[in-house]
């Protein structure tokens, strides 16, 4: 189920909203499919209290697939809402059946360093300006617009901090279980032999990602499609 797990952590990618227009609280539900089969769902929430934020994402298999993939995968991100958007303080990734695989990232903006805890290791590296985690980045782009059709950002998955670049592909309308949306289609800039990630952002729903497609180099396709939206 490598591709499904990858999709859970690749939520990279939203563009174009000003800070004053960003919603306070959101609850989202996505249908998850793998190779054309519906295999599970992701429930995600964004909570803001003053200058603090909390994010949570929980993914699990359902139906007959739950007999084969019993693990629940959860992601957590918390920190501050600053003038330049979200500034994570702590990121955590958990797997219900494999607690030894928990990953944690601690952001120290004062010292410009990030500590990553994984596989019994503790590693520190330089914290790049504007760095995000794999969960906060989805919401960060509501505060930091896509400039000149491209965006570059450093992102951590709790194990490493890497640079990602995204570009605008087109504007198009798509159908989902939650309705039809006018979207901006963006894609990660990837090289031959690398995983391709495409995201469709709903312009009339705060530029939330309503569709995410991940295609592995060998052709395996995983898709996440919005099925429920609650914005306060």
PDB file of C-alpha atoms in Angstrom:
ATOM      1  CA  UNK A   1       0.000   0.000   0.000  1.00  0.00           C
ATOM      2  CA  UNK A   2       3.028   2.258  -0.515  1.00  0.00           C
ATOM      3  CA  UNK A   3       1.237   4.573  -2.934  1.00  0.00           C
ATOM      4  CA  UNK A   4      -1.700   5.146  -0.583  1.00  0.00           C
ATOM      5  CA  UNK A   5       0.651   6.008   2.272  1.00  0.00           C
ATOM      6  CA  UNK A   6       2.525   8.352  -0.049  1.00  0.00           C
ATOM      7  CA  UNK A   7      -0.672  10.182  -0.921  1.00  0.00           C
ATOM      8  CA  UNK A   8      -1.443  10.708   2.756  1.00  0.00           C
ATOM      9  CA  UNK A   9       1.865  12.573   3.114  1.00  0.00           C
ATOM     10  CA  UNK A  10       1.777  14.406  -0.182  1.00  0.00           C
ATOM     11  CA  UNK A  11      -0.736  16.783   0.318  1.00  0.00           C
ATOM     12  CA  UNK A  12       1.449  19.504  -0.953  1.00  0.00           C
ATOM     13  CA  UNK A  13      -0.097  22.130  -2.647  1.00  0.00           C
ATOM     14  CA  UNK A  14      -2.606  24.915  -2.445  1.00  0.00           C
ATOM     15  CA  UNK A  15      -2.328  28.418  -3.888  1.00  0.00           C
ATOM     16  CA  UNK A  16      -3.501  31.911  -3.667  1.00  0.00           C
ATOM     17  CA  UNK A  17      -5.409  33.349  -0.737  1.00  0.00           C
ATOM     18  CA  UNK A  18      -4.813  36.449   1.385  1.00  0.00           C
ATOM     19  CA  UNK A  19      -4.350  36.048   5.149  1.00  0.00           C
ATOM     20  CA  UNK A  20      -7.475  38.005   6.118  1.00  0.00           C
ATOM     21  CA  UNK A  21      -9.678  35.714   3.976  1.00  0.00           C
ATOM     22  CA  UNK A  22      -8.410  32.443   5.431  1.00  0.00           C
ATOM     23  CA  UNK A  23     -11.141  30.543   7.322  1.00  0.00           C
ATOM     24  CA  UNK A  24     -10.911  29.892  11.046  1.00  0.00           C
ATOM     25  CA  UNK A  25     -12.105  26.273  11.241  1.00  0.00           C
ATOM     26  CA  UNK A  26     -12.492  23.601   8.539  1.00  0.00           C
ATOM     27  CA  UNK A  27     -13.481  19.935   8.439  1.00  0.00           C
ATOM     28  CA  UNK A  28     -12.852  17.994   5.231  1.00  0.00           C
ATOM     29  CA  UNK A  29     -13.486  14.427   4.079  1.00  0.00           C
ATOM     30  CA  UNK A  30     -11.827  12.752   1.087  1.00  0.00           C
ATOM     31  CA  UNK A  31     -12.485   9.491  -0.721  1.00  0.00           C
ATOM     32  CA  UNK A  32      -9.301   7.534  -1.355  1.00  0.00           C
ATOM     33  CA  UNK A  33      -8.797   5.255  -4.362  1.00  0.00           C
ATOM     34  CA  UNK A  34      -5.909   3.078  -5.500  1.00  0.00           C
ATOM     35  CA  UNK A  35      -5.615   1.741  -9.048  1.00  0.00           C
ATOM     36  CA  UNK A  36      -9.241   2.738  -9.608  1.00  0.00           C
ATOM     37  CA  UNK A  37     -10.620   1.000  -6.477  1.00  0.00           C
ATOM     38  CA  UNK A  38     -12.149   2.899  -3.552  1.00  0.00           C
ATOM     39  CA  UNK A  39     -10.059   1.816  -0.552  1.00  0.00           C
ATOM     40  CA  UNK A  40     -10.656   4.290   2.262  1.00  0.00           C
ATOM     41  CA  UNK A  41     -11.072   7.868   3.399  1.00  0.00           C
ATOM     42  CA  UNK A  42      -9.217  10.770   4.990  1.00  0.00           C
ATOM     43  CA  UNK A  43     -10.754  13.127   7.553  1.00  0.00           C
ATOM     44  CA  UNK A  44      -8.929  16.392   8.100  1.00  0.00           C
ATOM     45  CA  UNK A  45      -9.462  19.405  10.360  1.00  0.00           C
ATOM     46  CA  UNK A  46      -7.982  22.885  10.713  1.00  0.00           C
ATOM     47  CA  UNK A  47      -8.632  24.796  13.950  1.00  0.00           C
ATOM     48  CA  UNK A  48      -7.501  28.350  14.637  1.00  0.00           C
ATOM     49  CA  UNK A  49      -7.589  30.097  18.013  1.00  0.00           C
ATOM     50  CA  UNK A  50      -6.125  33.592  17.879  1.00  0.00           C
ATOM     51  CA  UNK A  51      -2.575  33.276  16.589  1.00  0.00           C
ATOM     52  CA  UNK A  52      -2.437  29.515  17.217  1.00  0.00           C
ATOM     53  CA  UNK A  53      -3.438  26.719  14.848  1.00  0.00           C
ATOM     54  CA  UNK A  54      -3.918  22.962  15.079  1.00  0.00           C
ATOM     55  CA  UNK A  55      -4.177  20.546  12.176  1.00  0.00           C
ATOM     56  CA  UNK A  56      -5.153  16.880  12.222  1.00  0.00           C
ATOM     57  CA  UNK A  57      -5.442  14.320   9.424  1.00  0.00           C
ATOM     58  CA  UNK A  58      -6.605  10.711   9.918  1.00  0.00           C
ATOM     59  CA  UNK A  59      -6.638   8.154   7.094  1.00  0.00           C
ATOM     60  CA  UNK A  60      -7.879   4.589   7.174  1.00  0.00           C
ATOM     61  CA  UNK A  61      -9.104   1.825   4.887  1.00  0.00           C
ATOM     62  CA  UNK A  62     -12.780   0.844   4.786  1.00  0.00           C
ATOM     63  CA  UNK A  63     -14.971  -1.990   3.536  1.00  0.00           C
ATOM     64  CA  UNK A  64     -13.186  -5.138   2.377  1.00  0.00           C
ATOM     65  CA  UNK A  65      -9.922  -3.200   2.229  1.00  0.00           C
ATOM     66  CA  UNK A  66      -9.908  -2.790   6.010  1.00  0.00           C
ATOM     67  CA  UNK A  67      -9.176  -6.511   6.312  1.00  0.00           C
ATOM     68  CA  UNK A  68      -5.918  -6.031   4.400  1.00  0.00           C
ATOM     69  CA  UNK A  69      -4.842  -2.585   5.554  1.00  0.00           C
ATOM     70  CA  UNK A  70      -5.662  -2.343   9.254  1.00  0.00           C
ATOM     71  CA  UNK A  71      -3.429   0.577  10.159  1.00  0.00           C
ATOM     72  CA  UNK A  72      -4.771   4.046  10.795  1.00  0.00           C
ATOM     73  CA  UNK A  73      -2.327   6.751   9.746  1.00  0.00           C
ATOM     74  CA  UNK A  74      -2.513  10.098  11.559  1.00  0.00           C
ATOM     75  CA  UNK A  75      -0.726  13.405  11.085  1.00  0.00           C
ATOM     76  CA  UNK A  76      -0.636  16.389  13.447  1.00  0.00           C
ATOM     77  CA  UNK A  77       0.725  19.901  13.045  1.00  0.00           C
ATOM     78  CA  UNK A  78       0.547  22.839  15.450  1.00  0.00           C
ATOM     79  CA  UNK A  79       2.118  26.268  15.690  1.00  0.00           C
ATOM     80  CA  UNK A  80       1.551  29.971  15.127  1.00  0.00           C
ATOM     81  CA  UNK A  81      -0.221  32.034  12.470  1.00  0.00           C
ATOM     82  CA  UNK A  82       2.252  34.797  11.594  1.00  0.00           C
ATOM     83  CA  UNK A  83       2.268  37.621   9.047  1.00  0.00           C
ATOM     84  CA  UNK A  84       3.808  35.315   6.456  1.00  0.00           C
ATOM     85  CA  UNK A  85       1.399  32.466   7.203  1.00  0.00           C
ATOM     86  CA  UNK A  86       1.727  29.271   9.217  1.00  0.00           C
ATOM     87  CA  UNK A  87       4.842  28.661  11.285  1.00  0.00           C
ATOM     88  CA  UNK A  88       4.795  25.058  12.518  1.00  0.00           C
ATOM     89  CA  UNK A  89       6.216  24.341  15.963  1.00  0.00           C
ATOM     90  CA  UNK A  90       5.579  20.593  16.082  1.00  0.00           C
ATOM     91  CA  UNK A  91       4.743  17.951  13.501  1.00  0.00           C
ATOM     92  CA  UNK A  92       3.962  14.309  14.222  1.00  0.00           C
ATOM     93  CA  UNK A  93       3.149  11.253  12.126  1.00  0.00           C
ATOM     94  CA  UNK A  94       1.729   8.116  13.773  1.00  0.00           C
ATOM     95  CA  UNK A  95       0.789   4.626  12.605  1.00  0.00           C
ATOM     96  CA  UNK A  96      -1.659   2.811  14.880  1.00  0.00           C
ATOM     97  CA  UNK A  97      -0.041  -0.636  14.442  1.00  0.00           C
ATOM     98  CA  UNK A  98       3.565   0.554  14.343  1.00  0.00           C
ATOM     99  CA  UNK A  99       4.305   3.058  17.146  1.00  0.00           C
ATOM    100  CA  UNK A 100       8.037   2.551  16.564  1.00  0.00           C
ATOM    101  CA  UNK A 101       7.605   4.294  13.211  1.00  0.00           C
ATOM    102  CA  UNK A 102       6.373   7.549  14.756  1.00  0.00           C
ATOM    103  CA  UNK A 103       8.040  10.624  13.301  1.00  0.00           C
ATOM    104  CA  UNK A 104       8.329  14.013  15.013  1.00  0.00           C
ATOM    105  CA  UNK A 105       9.683  17.338  13.755  1.00  0.00           C
ATOM    106  CA  UNK A 106      10.376  20.223  16.164  1.00  0.00           C
ATOM    107  CA  UNK A 107      10.752  23.686  14.598  1.00  0.00           C
ATOM    108  CA  UNK A 108      12.987  26.204  16.400  1.00  0.00           C
ATOM    109  CA  UNK A 109      12.473  29.457  14.503  1.00  0.00           C
ATOM    110  CA  UNK A 110      14.606  31.447  16.947  1.00  0.00           C
ATOM    111  CA  UNK A 111      17.642  29.241  16.368  1.00  0.00           C
ATOM    112  CA  UNK A 112      16.782  28.548  12.692  1.00  0.00           C
ATOM    113  CA  UNK A 113      17.000  24.809  13.273  1.00  0.00           C
ATOM    114  CA  UNK A 114      14.711  21.801  12.951  1.00  0.00           C
ATOM    115  CA  UNK A 115      15.047  18.565  14.928  1.00  0.00           C
ATOM    116  CA  UNK A 116      13.666  15.382  13.359  1.00  0.00           C
ATOM    117  CA  UNK A 117      13.039  12.247  15.410  1.00  0.00           C
ATOM    118  CA  UNK A 118      12.598   8.964  13.525  1.00  0.00           C
ATOM    119  CA  UNK A 119      13.714   5.320  13.706  1.00  0.00           C
ATOM    120  CA  UNK A 120      15.299   5.954  17.107  1.00  0.00           C
ATOM    121  CA  UNK A 121      17.388   8.813  15.696  1.00  0.00           C
ATOM    122  CA  UNK A 122      17.541  12.541  16.419  1.00  0.00           C
ATOM    123  CA  UNK A 123      18.846  14.715  13.599  1.00  0.00           C
ATOM    124  CA  UNK A 124      19.123  18.484  13.370  1.00  0.00           C
ATOM    125  CA  UNK A 125      19.506  20.636  10.298  1.00  0.00           C
ATOM    126  CA  UNK A 126      19.098  24.250   9.228  1.00  0.00           C
ATOM    127  CA  UNK A 127      15.510  25.484   9.179  1.00  0.00           C
ATOM    128  CA  UNK A 128      14.908  27.232   5.864  1.00  0.00           C
ATOM    129  CA  UNK A 129      12.681  30.352   5.758  1.00  0.00           C
ATOM    130  CA  UNK A 130       9.037  29.470   5.226  1.00  0.00           C
ATOM    131  CA  UNK A 131       9.559  25.745   5.890  1.00  0.00           C
ATOM    132  CA  UNK A 132       6.425  23.644   6.319  1.00  0.00           C
ATOM    133  CA  UNK A 133       5.477  20.063   7.144  1.00  0.00           C
ATOM    134  CA  UNK A 134       3.479  17.746   4.915  1.00  0.00           C
ATOM    135  CA  UNK A 135       0.231  18.758   6.619  1.00  0.00           C
ATOM    136  CA  UNK A 136       0.644  22.504   7.209  1.00  0.00           C
ATOM    137  CA  UNK A 137       1.672  23.165   3.610  1.00  0.00           C
ATOM    138  CA  UNK A 138      -1.884  22.474   2.433  1.00  0.00           C
ATOM    139  CA  UNK A 139      -3.098  25.471   4.416  1.00  0.00           C
ATOM    140  CA  UNK A 140       0.014  27.638   4.173  1.00  0.00           C
ATOM    141  CA  UNK A 141      -0.673  28.413   0.530  1.00  0.00           C
ATOM    142  CA  UNK A 142      -3.882  30.183   1.546  1.00  0.00           C
ATOM    143  CA  UNK A 143      -1.612  32.762   3.179  1.00  0.00           C
ATOM    144  CA  UNK A 144       1.184  32.732   0.568  1.00  0.00           C
ATOM    145  CA  UNK A 145      -0.030  33.100  -3.041  1.00  0.00           C
ATOM    146  CA  UNK A 146       1.517  31.231  -5.923  1.00  0.00           C
ATOM    147  CA  UNK A 147       3.819  33.811  -7.540  1.00  0.00           C
ATOM    148  CA  UNK A 148       4.346  33.980 -11.298  1.00  0.00           C
ATOM    149  CA  UNK A 149       2.638  30.616 -11.672  1.00  0.00           C
ATOM    150  CA  UNK A 150       5.251  28.792  -9.553  1.00  0.00           C
ATOM    151  CA  UNK A 151       6.026  28.182  -5.893  1.00  0.00           C
ATOM    152  CA  UNK A 152       9.122  26.862  -4.122  1.00  0.00           C
ATOM    153  CA  UNK A 153       9.007  25.691  -0.510  1.00  0.00           C
ATOM    154  CA  UNK A 154      10.926  23.453   1.898  1.00  0.00           C
ATOM    155  CA  UNK A 155       8.865  20.694   3.475  1.00  0.00           C
ATOM    156  CA  UNK A 156       9.567  18.036   6.107  1.00  0.00           C
ATOM    157  CA  UNK A 157       7.968  14.625   6.560  1.00  0.00           C
ATOM    158  CA  UNK A 158       9.639  14.209   9.956  1.00  0.00           C
ATOM    159  CA  UNK A 159      12.609  12.426   8.420  1.00  0.00           C
ATOM    160  CA  UNK A 160      14.111  14.962   6.054  1.00  0.00           C
ATOM    161  CA  UNK A 161      13.698  18.538   4.863  1.00  0.00           C
ATOM    162  CA  UNK A 162      13.477  18.874   1.089  1.00  0.00           C
ATOM    163  CA  UNK A 163      12.805  21.583  -1.496  1.00  0.00           C
ATOM    164  CA  UNK A 164       9.677  21.284  -3.637  1.00  0.00           C
ATOM    165  CA  UNK A 165       8.570  23.337  -6.629  1.00  0.00           C
ATOM    166  CA  UNK A 166       5.036  23.562  -8.012  1.00  0.00           C
ATOM    167  CA  UNK A 167       3.669  25.196 -11.164  1.00  0.00           C
ATOM    168  CA  UNK A 168       0.250  26.190 -12.464  1.00  0.00           C
ATOM    169  CA  UNK A 169      -1.027  23.907 -15.241  1.00  0.00           C
ATOM    170  CA  UNK A 170      -4.493  25.242 -16.087  1.00  0.00           C
ATOM    171  CA  UNK A 171      -7.895  26.351 -14.808  1.00  0.00           C
ATOM    172  CA  UNK A 172     -10.669  23.785 -15.218  1.00  0.00           C
ATOM    173  CA  UNK A 173     -13.986  22.528 -13.816  1.00  0.00           C
ATOM    174  CA  UNK A 174     -14.155  19.107 -12.135  1.00  0.00           C
ATOM    175  CA  UNK A 175     -16.920  16.943 -10.651  1.00  0.00           C
ATOM    176  CA  UNK A 176     -16.577  15.405  -7.169  1.00  0.00           C
ATOM    177  CA  UNK A 177     -18.900  13.693  -4.651  1.00  0.00           C
ATOM    178  CA  UNK A 178     -19.132  17.088  -2.933  1.00  0.00           C
ATOM    179  CA  UNK A 179     -20.166  18.909  -6.118  1.00  0.00           C
ATOM    180  CA  UNK A 180     -18.689  20.613  -9.167  1.00  0.00           C
ATOM    181  CA  UNK A 181     -15.826  23.065  -8.632  1.00  0.00           C
ATOM    182  CA  UNK A 182     -13.970  25.626 -10.705  1.00  0.00           C
ATOM    183  CA  UNK A 183     -10.347  24.824  -9.976  1.00  0.00           C
ATOM    184  CA  UNK A 184      -6.740  25.754 -10.514  1.00  0.00           C
ATOM    185  CA  UNK A 185      -4.715  22.702 -11.477  1.00  0.00           C
ATOM    186  CA  UNK A 186      -1.131  22.741 -10.163  1.00  0.00           C
ATOM    187  CA  UNK A 187       1.584  20.093 -10.349  1.00  0.00           C
ATOM    188  CA  UNK A 188       4.872  19.335  -8.679  1.00  0.00           C
ATOM    189  CA  UNK A 189       7.815  19.889 -10.996  1.00  0.00           C
ATOM    190  CA  UNK A 190       9.338  16.409 -11.254  1.00  0.00           C
ATOM    191  CA  UNK A 191      12.096  14.801 -13.258  1.00  0.00           C
ATOM    192  CA  UNK A 192      11.821  11.620 -15.386  1.00  0.00           C
ATOM    193  CA  UNK A 193      11.609   8.603 -13.074  1.00  0.00           C
ATOM    194  CA  UNK A 194      10.178  10.642 -10.173  1.00  0.00           C
ATOM    195  CA  UNK A 195       6.686  10.526  -8.711  1.00  0.00           C
ATOM    196  CA  UNK A 196       4.227  12.995 -10.267  1.00  0.00           C
ATOM    197  CA  UNK A 197       1.738  14.843  -8.062  1.00  0.00           C
ATOM    198  CA  UNK A 198      -1.199  16.891  -9.397  1.00  0.00           C
ATOM    199  CA  UNK A 199      -3.617  18.940  -7.307  1.00  0.00           C
ATOM    200  CA  UNK A 200      -6.873  20.725  -8.179  1.00  0.00           C
ATOM    201  CA  UNK A 201      -7.717  23.750  -5.969  1.00  0.00           C
ATOM    202  CA  UNK A 202     -11.321  25.004  -5.692  1.00  0.00           C
ATOM    203  CA  UNK A 203     -11.394  28.753  -6.326  1.00  0.00           C
ATOM    204  CA  UNK A 204     -14.821  29.159  -4.703  1.00  0.00           C
ATOM    205  CA  UNK A 205     -13.889  27.104  -1.615  1.00  0.00           C
ATOM    206  CA  UNK A 206     -10.902  29.039  -0.271  1.00  0.00           C
ATOM    207  CA  UNK A 207      -8.592  27.270  -2.767  1.00  0.00           C
ATOM    208  CA  UNK A 208      -8.845  24.011  -0.870  1.00  0.00           C
ATOM    209  CA  UNK A 209      -7.517  20.908  -2.664  1.00  0.00           C
ATOM    210  CA  UNK A 210     -10.516  18.990  -3.978  1.00  0.00           C
ATOM    211  CA  UNK A 211      -8.570  16.417  -5.982  1.00  0.00           C
ATOM    212  CA  UNK A 212      -5.047  15.008  -5.587  1.00  0.00           C
ATOM    213  CA  UNK A 213      -3.536  12.465  -7.969  1.00  0.00           C
ATOM    214  CA  UNK A 214      -0.208  10.700  -7.428  1.00  0.00           C
ATOM    215  CA  UNK A 215       1.332   8.605 -10.208  1.00  0.00           C
ATOM    216  CA  UNK A 216       4.365   6.468  -9.440  1.00  0.00           C
ATOM    217  CA  UNK A 217       7.167   5.986 -12.015  1.00  0.00           C
ATOM    218  CA  UNK A 218       5.881   2.428 -12.634  1.00  0.00           C
ATOM    219  CA  UNK A 219       2.381   3.799 -13.361  1.00  0.00           C
ATOM    220  CA  UNK A 220       0.506   3.017 -10.114  1.00  0.00           C
ATOM    221  CA  UNK A 221      -2.108   5.731  -9.508  1.00  0.00           C
ATOM    222  CA  UNK A 222      -3.587   6.912  -6.232  1.00  0.00           C
ATOM    223  CA  UNK A 223      -6.316   9.550  -6.025  1.00  0.00           C
ATOM    224  CA  UNK A 224      -7.923  11.578  -3.260  1.00  0.00           C
ATOM    225  CA  UNK A 225     -11.282  13.245  -4.055  1.00  0.00           C
ATOM    226  CA  UNK A 226     -13.245  15.615  -1.820  1.00  0.00           C
ATOM    227  CA  UNK A 227     -16.530  14.204  -0.514  1.00  0.00           C
ATOM    228  CA  UNK A 228     -17.388  16.588   2.338  1.00  0.00           C
ATOM    229  CA  UNK A 229     -16.600  20.221   3.225  1.00  0.00           C
ATOM    230  CA  UNK A 230     -17.531  22.189   6.350  1.00  0.00           C
ATOM    231  CA  UNK A 231     -16.047  25.689   6.627  1.00  0.00           C
ATOM    232  CA  UNK A 232     -16.817  28.000   9.539  1.00  0.00           C
TER     233      UNK A 232
END
